[in-house]
Structure formats: structure tokens, C-alpha cells
PDB file of C-alpha atoms in Angstrom:
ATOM      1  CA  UNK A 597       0.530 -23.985 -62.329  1.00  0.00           C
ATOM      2  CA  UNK A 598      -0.729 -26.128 -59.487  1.00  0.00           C
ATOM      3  CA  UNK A 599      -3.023 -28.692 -58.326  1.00  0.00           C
ATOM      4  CA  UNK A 600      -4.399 -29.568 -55.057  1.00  0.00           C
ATOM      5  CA  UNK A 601      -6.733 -32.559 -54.235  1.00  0.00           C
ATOM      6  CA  UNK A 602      -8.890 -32.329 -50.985  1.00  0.00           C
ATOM      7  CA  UNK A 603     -11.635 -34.980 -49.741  1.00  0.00           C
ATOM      8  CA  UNK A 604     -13.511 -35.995 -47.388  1.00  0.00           C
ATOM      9  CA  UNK A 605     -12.726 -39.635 -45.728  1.00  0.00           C
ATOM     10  CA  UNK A 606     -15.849 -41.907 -44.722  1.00  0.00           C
ATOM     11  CA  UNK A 607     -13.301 -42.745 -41.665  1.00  0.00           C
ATOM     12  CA  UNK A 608     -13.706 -39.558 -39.306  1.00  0.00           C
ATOM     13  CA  UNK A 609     -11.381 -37.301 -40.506  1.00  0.00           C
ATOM     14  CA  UNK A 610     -10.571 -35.250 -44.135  1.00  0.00           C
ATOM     15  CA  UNK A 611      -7.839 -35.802 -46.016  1.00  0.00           C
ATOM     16  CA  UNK A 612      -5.245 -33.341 -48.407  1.00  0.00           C
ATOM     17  CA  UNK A 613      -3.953 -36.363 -50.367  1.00  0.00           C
ATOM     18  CA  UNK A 614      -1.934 -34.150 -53.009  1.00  0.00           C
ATOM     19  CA  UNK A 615      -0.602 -30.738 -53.426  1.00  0.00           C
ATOM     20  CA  UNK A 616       2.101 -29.702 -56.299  1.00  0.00           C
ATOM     21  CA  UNK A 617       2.664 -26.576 -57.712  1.00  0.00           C
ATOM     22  CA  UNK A 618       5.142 -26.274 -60.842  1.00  0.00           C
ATOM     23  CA  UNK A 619       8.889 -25.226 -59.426  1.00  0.00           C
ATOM     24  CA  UNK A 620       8.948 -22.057 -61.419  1.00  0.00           C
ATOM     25  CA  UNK A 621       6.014 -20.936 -59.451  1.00  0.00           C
ATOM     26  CA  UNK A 622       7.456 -21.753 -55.982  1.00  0.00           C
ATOM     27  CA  UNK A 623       7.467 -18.592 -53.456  1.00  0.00           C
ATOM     28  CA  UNK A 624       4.346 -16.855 -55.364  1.00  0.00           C
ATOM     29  CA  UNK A 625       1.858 -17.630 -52.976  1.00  0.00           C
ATOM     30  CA  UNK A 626      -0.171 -20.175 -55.094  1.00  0.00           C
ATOM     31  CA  UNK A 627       0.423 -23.442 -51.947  1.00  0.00           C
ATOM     32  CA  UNK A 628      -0.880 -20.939 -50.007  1.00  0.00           C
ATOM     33  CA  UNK A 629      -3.936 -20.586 -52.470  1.00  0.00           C
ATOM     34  CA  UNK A 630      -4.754 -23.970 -52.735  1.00  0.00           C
ATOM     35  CA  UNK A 631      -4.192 -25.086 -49.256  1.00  0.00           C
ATOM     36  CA  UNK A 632      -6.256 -22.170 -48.068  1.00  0.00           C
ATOM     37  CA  UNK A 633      -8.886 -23.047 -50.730  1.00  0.00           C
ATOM     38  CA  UNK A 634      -9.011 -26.781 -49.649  1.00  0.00           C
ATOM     39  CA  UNK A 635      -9.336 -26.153 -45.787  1.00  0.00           C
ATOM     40  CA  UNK A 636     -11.850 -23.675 -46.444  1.00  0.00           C
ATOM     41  CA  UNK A 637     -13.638 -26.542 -49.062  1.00  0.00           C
ATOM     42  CA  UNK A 638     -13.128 -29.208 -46.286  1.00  0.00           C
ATOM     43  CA  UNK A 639     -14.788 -26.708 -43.734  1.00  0.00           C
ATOM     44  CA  UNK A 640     -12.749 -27.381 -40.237  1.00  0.00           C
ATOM     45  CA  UNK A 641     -15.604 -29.628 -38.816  1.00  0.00           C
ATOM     46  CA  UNK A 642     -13.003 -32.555 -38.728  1.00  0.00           C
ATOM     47  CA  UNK A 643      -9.401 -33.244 -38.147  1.00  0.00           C
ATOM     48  CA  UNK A 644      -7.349 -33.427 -41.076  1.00  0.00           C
ATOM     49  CA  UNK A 645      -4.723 -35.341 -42.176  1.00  0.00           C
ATOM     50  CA  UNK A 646      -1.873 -35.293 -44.962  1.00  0.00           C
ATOM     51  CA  UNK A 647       0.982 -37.535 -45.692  1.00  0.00           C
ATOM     52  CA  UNK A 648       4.204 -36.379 -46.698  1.00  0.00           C
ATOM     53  CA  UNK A 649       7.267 -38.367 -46.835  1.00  0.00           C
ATOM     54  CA  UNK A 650       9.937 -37.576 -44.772  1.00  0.00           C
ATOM     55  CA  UNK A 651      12.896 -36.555 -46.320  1.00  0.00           C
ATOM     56  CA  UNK A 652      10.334 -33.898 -47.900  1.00  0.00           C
ATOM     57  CA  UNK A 653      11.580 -30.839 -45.629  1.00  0.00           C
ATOM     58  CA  UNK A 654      10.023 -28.198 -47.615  1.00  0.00           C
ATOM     59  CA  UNK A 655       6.652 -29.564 -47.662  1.00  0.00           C
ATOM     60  CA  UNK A 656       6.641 -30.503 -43.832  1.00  0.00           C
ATOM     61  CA  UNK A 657       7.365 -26.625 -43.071  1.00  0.00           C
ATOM     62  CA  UNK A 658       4.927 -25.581 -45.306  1.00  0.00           C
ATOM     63  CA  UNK A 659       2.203 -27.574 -43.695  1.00  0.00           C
ATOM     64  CA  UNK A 660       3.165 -26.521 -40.106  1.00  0.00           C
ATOM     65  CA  UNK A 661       2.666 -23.197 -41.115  1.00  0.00           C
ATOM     66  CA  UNK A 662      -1.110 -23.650 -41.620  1.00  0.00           C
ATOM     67  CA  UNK A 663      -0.828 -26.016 -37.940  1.00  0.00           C
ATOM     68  CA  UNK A 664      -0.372 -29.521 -39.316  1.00  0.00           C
ATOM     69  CA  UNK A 665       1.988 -31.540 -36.473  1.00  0.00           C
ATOM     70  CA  UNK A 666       3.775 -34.315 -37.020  1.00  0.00           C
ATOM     71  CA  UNK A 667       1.763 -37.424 -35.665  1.00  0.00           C
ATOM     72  CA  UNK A 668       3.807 -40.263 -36.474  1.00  0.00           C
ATOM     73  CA  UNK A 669       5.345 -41.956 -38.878  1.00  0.00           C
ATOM     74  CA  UNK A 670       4.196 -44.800 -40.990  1.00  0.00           C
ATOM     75  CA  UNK A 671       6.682 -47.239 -42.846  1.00  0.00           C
ATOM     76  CA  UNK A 672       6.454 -49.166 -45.555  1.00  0.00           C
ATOM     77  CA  UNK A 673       7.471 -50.650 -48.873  1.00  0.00           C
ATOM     78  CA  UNK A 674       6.019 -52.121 -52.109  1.00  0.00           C
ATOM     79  CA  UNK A 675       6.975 -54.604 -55.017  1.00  0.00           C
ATOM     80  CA  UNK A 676       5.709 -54.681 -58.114  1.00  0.00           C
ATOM     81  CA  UNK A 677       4.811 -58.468 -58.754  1.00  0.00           C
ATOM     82  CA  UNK A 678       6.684 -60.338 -61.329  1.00  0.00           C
ATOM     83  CA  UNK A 679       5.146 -61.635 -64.370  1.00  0.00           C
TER      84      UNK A 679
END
């Protein structure tokens, strides 16, 4: 239904690095769930951080609503090597 992955960085701050629930659960409360359950896991001591890219509207509201602001904005691009 959904999977969340929470940690704690070694540089001074936690990290959500994923969150994805299946579409056909959308609007049933289980973000909420996880997100709740991985801030409570991560335990507030330290700022934390998620990335999310920008054109990813949905997401961005959703994380404001638990108090995430927008910091900044990192760009970038990568290329797979050819053989």
C-alpha cells in the first residue's frame, strides 16, 4: 500500500528520503501514517530534510502540511556513461 524510508544523516540533520503510497490508496490517510510514523521514529531532536522535485505539486503541499518550507532549490543533471 505504501512505503516510507526515514534515517538518520551522520551530517546534522535527518532525512525522509522516500515516501510512495499506491494511487488507489491516495486520500485514505496512509501519507499521513507514514509521515507521522517517521517523524515520530526520527524523534524531532534535529532538523529534517526531504527532497522533492519540483514540478511535484502534490507532494510539496503535502509536506507543508506537517511544516516542511521550501529552502532552496538544488539543480542538476546526470548521464549514464557510454560503453
Amino acid at each position: 500500500v505504501g512505503y516510507c524510508r526515514a534515517m538518520h544523516a551522520k551530517t546534522g540533520h535527518d532525512r525522509v528520503r522516500a515516501i510512495y503510497v499506491r494511487r488507489d490508496y491516495w486520500q485514505n490517510g496512509v501519507g499521513k501514517q507514514l509521515m507521522t510514523a517517521a517523524l515520530v521514529w526520527l524523534g524531532g531532536e534535529r532538523e529534517v530534510w526531504i527532497d522533492c522535485v519540483r514540478y511535484n505539486h502534490r507532494a510539496i503541499s503535502f509536506y507543508k502540511k506537517f511544516g516542511f518550507v521550501l529552502q532552496g532549490q538544488i539543480n542538476f543533471s546526470l548521464k549514464l556513461a557510454s560503453g
